Amino acid sequence: MTSDDLIQEAAEIIRKSKNLAVLTGAGVSKESGVPTFRDALDGLWVQYDPAQLATRQAFQENPKLVWDWYQYRRGMVGEATPNPGHYALVVLEKRFPDMVIITQNVDDLHEQAGNTHIIHLHGNLAANKCVANCQGTPTPIDITQLEWDEDNGPPSCPYCGEHVRPDVVWFGEMLPTDALEKAIVRSEQCDVMLVVGTSGLVTPAANMPRYAQQSGAKIIEVNPDYTMISQIADVKLDGPSGQVLPKLVEALEADA
Ligand code: BV8
């Protein structure tokens, strides 16, 4: 568990921040019951590698398998609620109103907790679109307005009849231009980046801390494990974010 001295050191760095950015990954949602990508997914999915399922090719080859995987994940996320780590980031935003959260997560737990400046790099698990983007990119589809046989996998686009797919970024797909550009600008402008719950393996999201550091920012990492980001972190807070972030915010508020 992280020492109080390191918490104090991190709080001192954040206290002086004039432009705070936060990068989150699946780890911040772990204590809400949402498995991370590197956890062995339980049940039916234990034999699949997420990086193999979250691809356009997998969907084209087996739309039902990929669709069912996302329906399963939507069910889990649907039952999840924000954990103390999410709420600590809300307190942080109250102290730093211009703070931005750049997230790799496709759940809406940062929104549910109450943060308001959130950049989703990899899309939104709850949203769907036409696989062909037949009405423009993207062509959003509200599946609550559709009737289809779930046993046959995804519904069909009401405009063109092609499959409906989750509106997330799959491996090998470009990130939404607007989100990526905003994330890079905020990473280059920040003077402190708090990196929470990411293995730092997936690019271009994992490049954000490097952009920040190259622009002179201090990097604070919250993660129970050693990661690709740990190598460039000025302060590494070892532990689960649901425990560490509240301690960090408490230390910050102590000198408010
Ligand atoms: C792109 C949405 C341009 C979908 C996701 C070779 C060929 C082709 C491409 C590539 C290649 N090599 C590299 C690439 C680029 C590729 C990539 O990075 N691949 C990886 C596998 C090497 N990236 C892409 O394809 C991106 N697009 O680059 O476009 C392009 C185009 C064509 C060809 C080349 C380039 C698109 C990437 C987006 C993929 N979509 N999600 C869905 O959700 O289904 S990525 C998905 O995985 C997540 O969104 C997240 O980004 C990533 C998982 O990372 P983490 O969030 O860090 O989660 P992880 O499980 O890894 O780690 C959890 C961490 O939490 C751990 O460190 C753990 O210790 C910690 N933790 C655990 N418990 C806690 C905790 N922390 C705190 N508290 C706790 N309690």
Coordinates of C-alpha atoms and ligand atoms in Angstrom, one line a residue:
M1 CA 0.0 0.0 0.0
T2 CA 1.2 3.4 -0.8
S3 CA 3.0 5.4 2.0
D4 CA 1.6 8.5 3.4
D5 CA 4.7 10.4 2.4
L6 CA 4.1 9.5 -1.3
I7 CA 0.5 10.6 -0.9
Q8 CA 1.6 13.9 0.6
E9 CA 4.2 14.4 -2.2
A10 CA 1.6 13.8 -4.9
A11 CA -0.9 16.1 -3.1
E12 CA 1.8 18.8 -3.1
I13 CA 2.3 18.5 -6.8
I14 CA -1.4 18.6 -7.6
R15 CA -1.9 21.5 -5.2
K16 CA 0.4 23.6 -7.3
S17 CA -1.3 22.6 -10.6
K18 CA -2.6 25.2 -12.9
N19 CA -3.8 22.8 -15.6
L20 CA -4.7 19.3 -14.4
A21 CA -5.4 16.3 -16.7
V22 CA -6.4 12.8 -15.7
L23 CA -6.0 9.7 -17.8
T24 CA -8.1 6.7 -16.7
G25 CA -8.2 3.1 -17.8
A26 CA -10.1 0.0 -16.9
G27 CA -8.5 -0.2 -13.5
V28 CA -10.6 2.8 -12.2
S29 CA -13.8 0.7 -12.8
K30 CA -12.5 -2.5 -11.4
E31 CA -13.8 -1.8 -7.9
S32 CA -17.2 -1.1 -9.4
G33 CA -17.2 -4.8 -10.6
V34 CA -16.3 -4.1 -14.2
P35 CA -13.5 -6.5 -15.3
T36 CA -10.4 -5.0 -16.8
F37 CA -9.2 -6.0 -20.2
R38 CA -6.3 -8.0 -18.7
D39 CA -8.4 -9.8 -16.2
A40 CA -9.3 -13.2 -17.3
L41 CA -13.0 -12.6 -18.3
D42 CA -15.2 -15.0 -16.5
G43 CA -17.6 -17.6 -17.7
L44 CA -18.2 -18.0 -21.5
W45 CA -15.5 -15.5 -22.4
V46 CA -12.5 -17.0 -20.6
Q47 CA -11.4 -18.7 -23.8
Y48 CA -11.4 -15.5 -25.8
D49 CA -8.8 -12.7 -25.9
P50 CA -10.6 -9.3 -25.8
A51 CA -8.1 -7.9 -28.3
Q52 CA -9.3 -10.7 -30.7
L53 CA -13.0 -10.0 -30.0
A54 CA -12.9 -6.2 -30.1
T55 CA -12.1 -6.1 -33.9
R56 CA -14.0 -5.4 -37.1
Q57 CA -12.8 -8.7 -38.5
A58 CA -14.2 -10.7 -35.5
F59 CA -17.5 -9.0 -36.0
Q60 CA -17.6 -9.6 -39.7
E61 CA -16.7 -13.3 -39.2
N62 CA -19.0 -13.9 -36.3
P63 CA -21.4 -11.0 -35.6
K64 CA -23.4 -12.9 -33.0
L65 CA -20.4 -13.9 -30.9
V66 CA -19.1 -10.3 -30.8
W67 CA -22.6 -8.8 -30.3
D68 CA -23.3 -11.2 -27.5
W69 CA -20.0 -10.3 -25.8
Y70 CA -20.9 -6.7 -25.9
Q71 CA -24.5 -7.4 -24.6
Y72 CA -22.9 -9.4 -21.7
R73 CA -20.5 -6.5 -20.9
R74 CA -23.4 -4.0 -21.2
G75 CA -25.3 -6.1 -18.6
M76 CA -22.3 -5.9 -16.2
V77 CA -21.7 -2.2 -16.7
G78 CA -25.5 -1.7 -16.4
E79 CA -25.3 -3.0 -12.8
A80 CA -22.1 -1.2 -11.9
T81 CA -22.1 2.0 -9.9
P82 CA -19.2 4.4 -9.4
N83 CA -16.7 3.5 -6.6
P84 CA -14.9 5.9 -4.2
G85 CA -12.2 6.4 -6.8
H86 CA -14.7 7.8 -9.3
Y87 CA -16.1 10.1 -6.6
A88 CA -12.7 11.3 -5.5
L89 CA -12.2 12.5 -9.1
V90 CA -15.5 14.5 -8.8
V91 CA -14.1 16.2 -5.7
L92 CA -10.9 17.0 -7.6
E93 CA -12.9 18.6 -10.4
K94 CA -14.7 20.8 -7.9
R95 CA -11.3 22.1 -6.8
F96 CA -9.9 22.2 -10.4
P97 CA -13.0 23.2 -12.5
D98 CA -11.0 23.1 -15.8
M99 CA -9.8 19.6 -15.1
V100 CA -10.3 17.1 -17.9
I101 CA -10.7 13.3 -17.6
I102 CA -9.3 11.5 -20.7
T103 CA -10.7 8.0 -20.5
Q104 CA -10.1 4.8 -22.4
N105 CA -13.1 3.3 -20.7
V106 CA -16.3 2.8 -22.6
D107 CA -18.5 2.7 -19.4
D108 CA -20.2 5.9 -18.2
L109 CA -19.1 5.6 -14.5
H110 CA -17.3 9.0 -14.6
E111 CA -20.5 10.6 -15.9
Q112 CA -22.6 8.8 -13.3
A113 CA -20.2 9.9 -10.5
G114 CA -20.6 13.6 -11.6
N115 CA -17.5 14.6 -13.6
T116 CA -18.4 16.9 -16.4
H117 CA -15.3 17.3 -18.7
I118 CA -14.7 13.8 -20.1
I119 CA -13.1 12.8 -23.3
H120 CA -13.9 9.2 -24.4
L121 CA -11.1 8.0 -26.6
H122 CA -12.6 4.6 -27.3
G123 CA -16.3 5.3 -27.6
N124 CA -19.4 4.4 -25.5
L125 CA -20.5 0.9 -24.7
A126 CA -24.2 2.0 -24.4
A127 CA -24.2 3.4 -28.0
N128 CA -24.8 1.6 -31.3
K129 CA -24.3 2.5 -34.9
C130 CA -24.7 1.1 -38.4
V131 CA -21.7 -1.0 -39.3
A132 CA -21.7 0.7 -42.7
N133 CA -22.4 4.2 -41.3
C134 CA -24.9 4.4 -44.2
Q135 CA -26.3 7.8 -43.1
G136 CA -22.9 9.4 -42.3
T137 CA -20.1 8.8 -39.8
P138 CA -21.3 7.7 -37.4
T139 CA -24.9 6.6 -38.1
P140 CA -26.3 6.3 -34.6
I141 CA -28.9 3.6 -34.1
D142 CA -31.3 3.4 -31.1
I143 CA -31.8 -0.3 -30.6
T144 CA -34.6 0.3 -28.1
Q145 CA -36.7 1.3 -31.1
L146 CA -35.9 -2.0 -32.9
E147 CA -37.4 -5.5 -32.7
W148 CA -35.2 -8.4 -33.6
D149 CA -34.5 -12.0 -32.5
E150 CA -31.6 -11.8 -30.0
D151 CA -30.8 -15.4 -30.8
N152 CA -29.7 -14.3 -34.2
G153 CA -27.2 -11.8 -32.9
P154 CA -27.2 -8.0 -33.7
P155 CA -30.2 -6.2 -35.1
S156 CA -30.2 -4.8 -38.7
C157 CA -29.8 -1.2 -39.5
P158 CA -33.3 0.2 -40.2
Y159 CA -31.9 2.3 -43.1
C160 CA -29.8 -0.2 -45.0
G161 CA -30.2 -3.6 -43.5
E162 CA -26.5 -4.0 -42.6
H163 CA -25.6 -5.1 -39.0
V164 CA -25.9 -2.8 -36.1
R165 CA -22.6 -2.7 -34.0
P166 CA -21.5 -1.2 -30.7
D167 CA -20.2 2.4 -31.1
V168 CA -16.8 1.7 -29.6
V169 CA -13.3 1.9 -31.2
W170 CA -12.1 -1.6 -32.1
F171 CA -8.4 -2.6 -32.4
G172 CA -7.2 -1.5 -35.8
E173 CA -9.7 1.3 -36.0
M174 CA -8.9 5.0 -35.9
L175 CA -10.0 6.9 -32.8
P176 CA -12.6 9.7 -33.1
T177 CA -10.6 12.6 -34.6
D178 CA -12.2 15.2 -32.4
A179 CA -11.6 13.2 -29.1
L180 CA -8.0 12.3 -30.0
E181 CA -7.1 15.9 -31.0
K182 CA -8.6 17.3 -27.8
A183 CA -6.8 14.7 -25.7
I184 CA -3.5 15.4 -27.3
V185 CA -3.9 19.2 -26.8
R186 CA -4.9 18.8 -23.2
S187 CA -2.0 16.3 -22.5
E188 CA 0.5 18.8 -24.0
Q189 CA -1.0 21.8 -22.1
C190 CA -1.3 20.2 -18.6
D191 CA 1.3 20.8 -15.9
V192 CA 0.2 17.6 -14.0
M193 CA -1.2 14.4 -15.4
L194 CA -2.8 11.9 -12.9
V195 CA -2.8 8.5 -14.6
V196 CA -5.2 6.0 -13.0
G197 CA -5.7 2.3 -13.7
T198 CA -4.2 1.7 -17.0
S199 CA -1.6 -0.8 -18.2
G200 CA -0.4 1.8 -20.7
L201 CA -0.3 -0.8 -23.5
V202 CA -2.8 0.5 -26.0
T203 CA -1.9 3.3 -28.3
P204 CA -2.5 6.1 -29.1
A205 CA -4.2 6.5 -25.6
A206 CA -1.0 5.3 -23.8
N207 CA 0.9 8.1 -25.5
M208 CA -0.9 10.8 -23.6
P209 CA 1.4 10.7 -20.5
R210 CA 4.4 10.9 -22.7
Y211 CA 3.0 14.0 -24.5
A212 CA 2.4 15.5 -21.0
Q213 CA 5.9 14.7 -19.7
Q214 CA 7.5 16.0 -22.9
S215 CA 5.7 19.2 -22.3
G216 CA 7.1 19.5 -18.8
A217 CA 4.2 18.0 -16.8
K218 CA 4.6 16.0 -13.7
I219 CA 3.2 12.5 -13.9
I220 CA 1.5 10.8 -10.9
E221 CA 0.4 7.2 -11.4
V222 CA -2.2 5.3 -9.3
N223 CA -2.0 1.5 -10.0
P224 CA -1.5 -1.6 -7.8
D225 CA 1.0 -2.9 -10.4
Y226 CA 4.1 -1.7 -12.2
T227 CA 3.2 -0.6 -15.8
M228 CA 4.5 1.0 -18.9
I229 CA 3.6 4.4 -17.3
S230 CA 5.5 3.7 -14.1
Q231 CA 8.7 4.2 -15.9
I232 CA 8.0 7.9 -16.5
A233 CA 6.0 8.6 -13.3
D234 CA 7.3 11.2 -10.9
V235 CA 5.3 9.7 -8.1
K236 CA 3.9 6.1 -8.2
L237 CA 1.0 5.5 -5.8
D238 CA 0.8 1.7 -5.4
G239 CA -2.7 0.5 -4.6
P240 CA -6.3 0.3 -5.9
S241 CA -7.7 3.6 -7.0
G242 CA -10.8 3.2 -4.9
Q243 CA -8.6 3.4 -1.8
V244 CA -5.7 5.6 -3.1
L245 CA -7.7 8.4 -4.8
P246 CA -9.8 9.3 -1.7
K247 CA -6.6 9.4 0.4
L248 CA -5.0 11.7 -2.2
V249 CA -8.0 14.0 -2.2
E250 CA -8.1 14.0 1.6
A251 CA -4.4 15.0 1.7
L252 CA -5.1 17.8 -0.8
E253 CA -8.1 19.1 1.1
A254 CA -6.2 19.0 4.4
D255 CA -4.4 22.2 3.4
A256 CA -7.3 23.7 1.5
Ligands
BV8_1 C1 -5.2 2.7 -33.8 C2 -12.9 -0.2 -26.8 C3 -4.5 3.5 -35.9 C4 -13.4 -1.5 -27.3 C5 -10.4 -0.5 -26.8 C6 -0.3 -3.9 -34.6 C7 -1.3 -4.1 -35.6 C8 -2.4 -3.2 -35.6 C9 -2.5 -2.2 -34.6 C10 -1.5 -2.1 -33.7 C11 -0.4 -2.9 -33.7 N1 0.4 -2.6 -32.6 C12 -0.2 -1.5 -32.0 C13 -1.3 -1.2 -32.6 C14 -2.2 -0.2 -32.2 C15 -3.3 -0.8 -31.4 C16 -2.8 -1.2 -30.0 O1 -2.4 -0.4 -29.2 N2 -2.8 -2.5 -29.8 C17 -2.3 -3.1 -28.6 C18 -3.0 -4.4 -28.3 C19 -0.8 -3.3 -28.7 N3 -4.3 0.3 -31.2 C20 -5.3 0.4 -32.0 O2 -5.6 -0.4 -32.8 C21 -6.1 1.7 -31.8 N4 -6.3 2.3 -33.1 O3 -4.1 2.7 -33.4 O4 -5.6 3.3 -35.0 C22 -4.1 2.2 -36.6 C23 -5.0 1.6 -37.4 C24 -4.7 0.4 -38.0 C25 -3.4 -0.1 -37.8 C26 -2.5 0.5 -36.9 C27 -2.9 1.7 -36.3 C28 -7.5 1.5 -31.2 C29 -7.3 1.0 -29.8 C30 -8.7 1.0 -29.1 C31 -9.1 -0.4 -28.9 N5 -10.4 -0.4 -28.1 N6 -11.6 -0.4 -26.1 C32 -13.9 -2.3 -26.1 O5 -13.9 -1.9 -25.0 O6 -14.4 -3.4 -26.4 S1 -9.0 -0.7 -26.0 C33 -9.3 -1.3 -24.5 O7 -8.1 -2.0 -24.0 C34 -9.6 -0.3 -23.4 O8 -10.4 0.7 -23.9 C35 -8.2 0.2 -23.0 O9 -7.8 1.2 -23.8 C36 -7.4 -1.1 -23.3 C37 -7.1 -1.8 -22.0 O10 -6.2 -1.0 -21.4 P1 -6.5 -0.5 -19.9 O11 -7.6 0.4 -19.8 O12 -5.2 -0.1 -19.4 O13 -6.9 -1.9 -19.1 P2 -5.9 -3.1 -18.8 O14 -6.8 -4.2 -18.5 O15 -4.9 -3.2 -19.9 O16 -5.2 -2.6 -17.5 C38 -5.9 -2.4 -16.3 C39 -4.9 -1.7 -15.4 O17 -5.6 -1.4 -14.2 C40 -3.7 -2.6 -15.0 O18 -2.6 -1.8 -15.1 C41 -4.0 -3.0 -13.6 O19 -2.9 -3.1 -12.8 C42 -4.8 -1.8 -13.1 N7 -5.7 -2.1 -12.0 C43 -6.3 -3.3 -11.7 N8 -7.1 -3.1 -10.6 C44 -7.0 -1.8 -10.3 C45 -6.2 -1.1 -11.2 N9 -5.8 0.2 -11.1 C46 -6.4 0.9 -10.2 N10 -7.3 0.4 -9.2 C47 -7.6 -0.9 -9.3 N11 -8.4 -1.5 -8.4

